[in-house]
mmCIF file of C-alpha atoms in Angstrom:
data_model
loop_
_atom_site.group_PDB
_atom_site.id
_atom_site.type_symbol
_atom_site.label_atom_id
_atom_site.label_comp_id
_atom_site.label_asym_id
_atom_site.label_seq_id
_atom_site.Cartn_x
_atom_site.Cartn_y
_atom_site.Cartn_z
ATOM 1 C CA MET A 1308 -55.839 -188.461 99.524
ATOM 2 C CA LYS A 1309 -55.804 -185.643 102.073
ATOM 3 C CA LYS A 1310 -58.156 -185.611 104.989
ATOM 4 C CA THR A 1311 -60.556 -182.633 104.960
ATOM 5 C CA GLU A 1312 -61.164 -180.895 108.273
ATOM 6 C CA SER A 1313 -63.953 -178.422 108.853
ATOM 7 C CA ILE A 1314 -63.507 -175.509 111.249
ATOM 8 C CA SER A 1315 -65.796 -172.775 112.436
ATOM 9 C CA LEU A 1316 -65.509 -169.165 111.284
ATOM 10 C CA GLU A 1317 -64.532 -168.042 114.797
ATOM 11 C CA ASN A 1318 -61.613 -170.508 114.950
ATOM 12 C CA PHE A 1319 -60.534 -169.449 111.486
ATOM 13 C CA MET A 1320 -60.539 -165.751 112.358
ATOM 14 C CA ASN A 1321 -58.582 -166.039 115.617
ATOM 15 C CA GLY A 1322 -56.168 -168.668 114.222
ATOM 16 C CA SER A 1323 -56.711 -171.233 116.956
ATOM 17 C CA TYR A 1324 -57.172 -173.999 114.369
ATOM 18 C CA LYS A 1325 -53.501 -173.966 113.397
ATOM 19 C CA LYS A 1326 -51.497 -176.807 114.809
ATOM 20 C CA VAL A 1327 -48.093 -176.072 116.229
ATOM 21 C CA LYS A 1328 -45.410 -177.538 114.014
ATOM 22 C CA ARG A 1329 -42.122 -178.393 115.636
ATOM 23 C CA ARG A 1330 -39.067 -177.778 113.590
ATOM 24 C CA SER A 1331 -36.300 -180.281 113.903
ATOM 25 C CA ARG A 1332 -32.862 -179.063 114.760
ATOM 26 C CA PRO A 1333 -30.347 -179.139 111.932
ATOM 27 C CA HIS A 1334 -27.975 -182.078 112.051
ATOM 28 C CA ARG A 1335 -24.572 -182.534 110.554
ATOM 29 C CA THR A 1336 -24.230 -184.904 107.661
ATOM 30 C CA TYR A 1337 -20.974 -186.665 106.957
ATOM 31 C CA SER A 1338 -19.907 -188.232 103.696
ATOM 32 C CA PHE A 1339 -17.943 -191.443 103.408
ATOM 33 C CA VAL A 1340 -16.549 -190.255 100.070
ATOM 34 C CA PRO A 1341 -13.998 -187.504 100.806
ATOM 35 C CA PHE A 1342 -13.518 -186.520 97.156
ATOM 36 C CA SER A 1343 -15.585 -185.613 94.151
ATOM 37 C CA PRO A 1344 -15.785 -188.044 91.213
ATOM 38 C CA LEU A 1345 -14.793 -185.125 88.989
ATOM 39 C CA ALA A 1346 -11.377 -185.280 90.623
ATOM 40 C CA LEU A 1347 -10.679 -188.322 88.429
ATOM 41 C CA LEU A 1348 -10.236 -185.886 85.553
ATOM 42 C CA ASP A 1349 -6.799 -185.003 86.912
ATOM 43 C CA PRO A 1350 -4.314 -184.600 84.016
ATOM 44 C CA THR A 1351 -1.728 -186.857 85.673
ATOM 45 C CA ILE A 1352 -4.143 -189.756 86.053
ATOM 46 C CA LEU A 1353 -5.528 -189.242 82.548
ATOM 47 C CA THR A 1354 -2.003 -189.198 81.093
ATOM 48 C CA ILE A 1355 -0.944 -192.391 82.865
ATOM 49 C CA GLY A 1356 -4.178 -194.126 81.844
ATOM 50 C CA GLY A 1357 -3.835 -192.921 78.256
ATOM 51 C CA ILE A 1358 -0.289 -194.219 77.963
ATOM 52 C CA VAL A 1359 -1.209 -197.666 79.294
ATOM 53 C CA LEU A 1360 -4.316 -197.809 77.109
ATOM 54 C CA GLY A 1361 -2.267 -196.764 74.078
ATOM 55 C CA ILE A 1362 0.300 -199.510 74.687
ATOM 56 C CA ALA A 1363 -2.483 -202.088 75.051
ATOM 57 C CA LEU A 1364 -4.080 -200.938 71.787
ATOM 58 C CA ILE A 1365 -0.715 -201.102 69.978
ATOM 59 C CA GLU A 1366 -0.271 -204.641 71.290
ATOM 60 C CA ARG A 1367 -3.695 -205.660 69.923
ATOM 61 C CA LEU A 1368 -2.952 -203.998 66.595
ATOM 62 C CA LEU A 1369 0.365 -205.848 66.262
ATOM 63 C CA GLU A 1370 -1.409 -209.100 67.091
ATOM 64 C CA ARG A 1371 -3.958 -208.532 64.311
ATOM 65 C CA LEU A 1372 -1.228 -207.602 61.829
ATOM 66 C CA GLY A 1373 0.526 -210.895 62.496
ATOM 67 C CA VAL A 1374 3.625 -209.640 64.314
ATOM 68 C CA LEU A 1375 3.117 -212.097 67.133
ATOM 69 C CA ASP A 1376 6.640 -212.089 68.574
ATOM 70 C CA ILE A 1377 6.580 -208.332 69.311
ATOM 71 C CA ALA A 1378 2.967 -208.558 70.543
ATOM 72 C CA GLU A 1379 3.954 -211.389 72.884
ATOM 73 C CA ASN A 1380 6.850 -209.348 74.291
ATOM 74 C CA ILE A 1381 4.590 -206.347 74.866
ATOM 75 C CA SER A 1382 1.978 -208.609 76.470
ATOM 76 C CA SER A 1383 4.513 -210.063 78.907
ATOM 77 C CA VAL A 1384 5.676 -206.570 79.878
ATOM 78 C CA LEU A 1385 2.091 -205.312 80.264
ATOM 79 C CA ARG A 1386 1.318 -208.212 82.579
ATOM 80 C CA PHE A 1387 3.581 -206.529 85.153
ATOM 81 C CA ILE A 1388 3.098 -202.879 84.226
ATOM 82 C CA MET A 1389 -0.723 -202.808 84.337
ATOM 83 C CA PRO A 1390 -1.187 -203.711 88.062
ATOM 84 C CA ILE A 1391 1.733 -201.531 89.132
ATOM 85 C CA THR A 1392 0.340 -198.589 87.167
ATOM 86 C CA PHE A 1393 -3.170 -199.114 88.507
ATOM 87 C CA PHE A 1394 -2.139 -199.280 92.150
ATOM 88 C CA GLY A 1395 0.323 -196.432 91.719
ATOM 89 C CA ALA A 1396 -2.381 -194.208 90.212
ATOM 90 C CA LEU A 1397 -4.796 -195.238 92.975
ATOM 91 C CA ILE A 1398 -2.303 -194.364 95.697
ATOM 92 C CA TYR A 1399 -1.489 -191.075 93.951
ATOM 93 C CA PHE A 1400 -5.192 -190.252 93.720
ATOM 94 C CA LEU A 1401 -5.897 -191.029 97.372
ATOM 95 C CA MET A 1402 -2.844 -189.102 98.585
ATOM 96 C CA THR A 1403 -3.607 -186.061 96.447
ATOM 97 C CA PHE A 1404 -7.372 -185.689 96.748
ATOM 98 C CA SER A 1405 -8.325 -186.996 100.178
ATOM 99 C CA ILE A 1406 -9.362 -184.501 102.818
#
């Protein structure tokens, strides 16, 4: 609740009731994130992610269909490809979009 202050008509007319407000000087603001999250919509990163996701979905589909030997081979290859792809895309992203 605001505090109500009463002033005389004379103080109101000459404006002596107004308090002097000090304006702060503008300061610079820095961001720790040098890129926009929308930069993740880069076609290269989306393509790499789509390919890896597609291979993983094919592997799951083959596993459900009962073709376990091919699914096992794909799984063993993905065990090495997934981390390499992730870190490669991360390095590409940081090298391309950092300021």
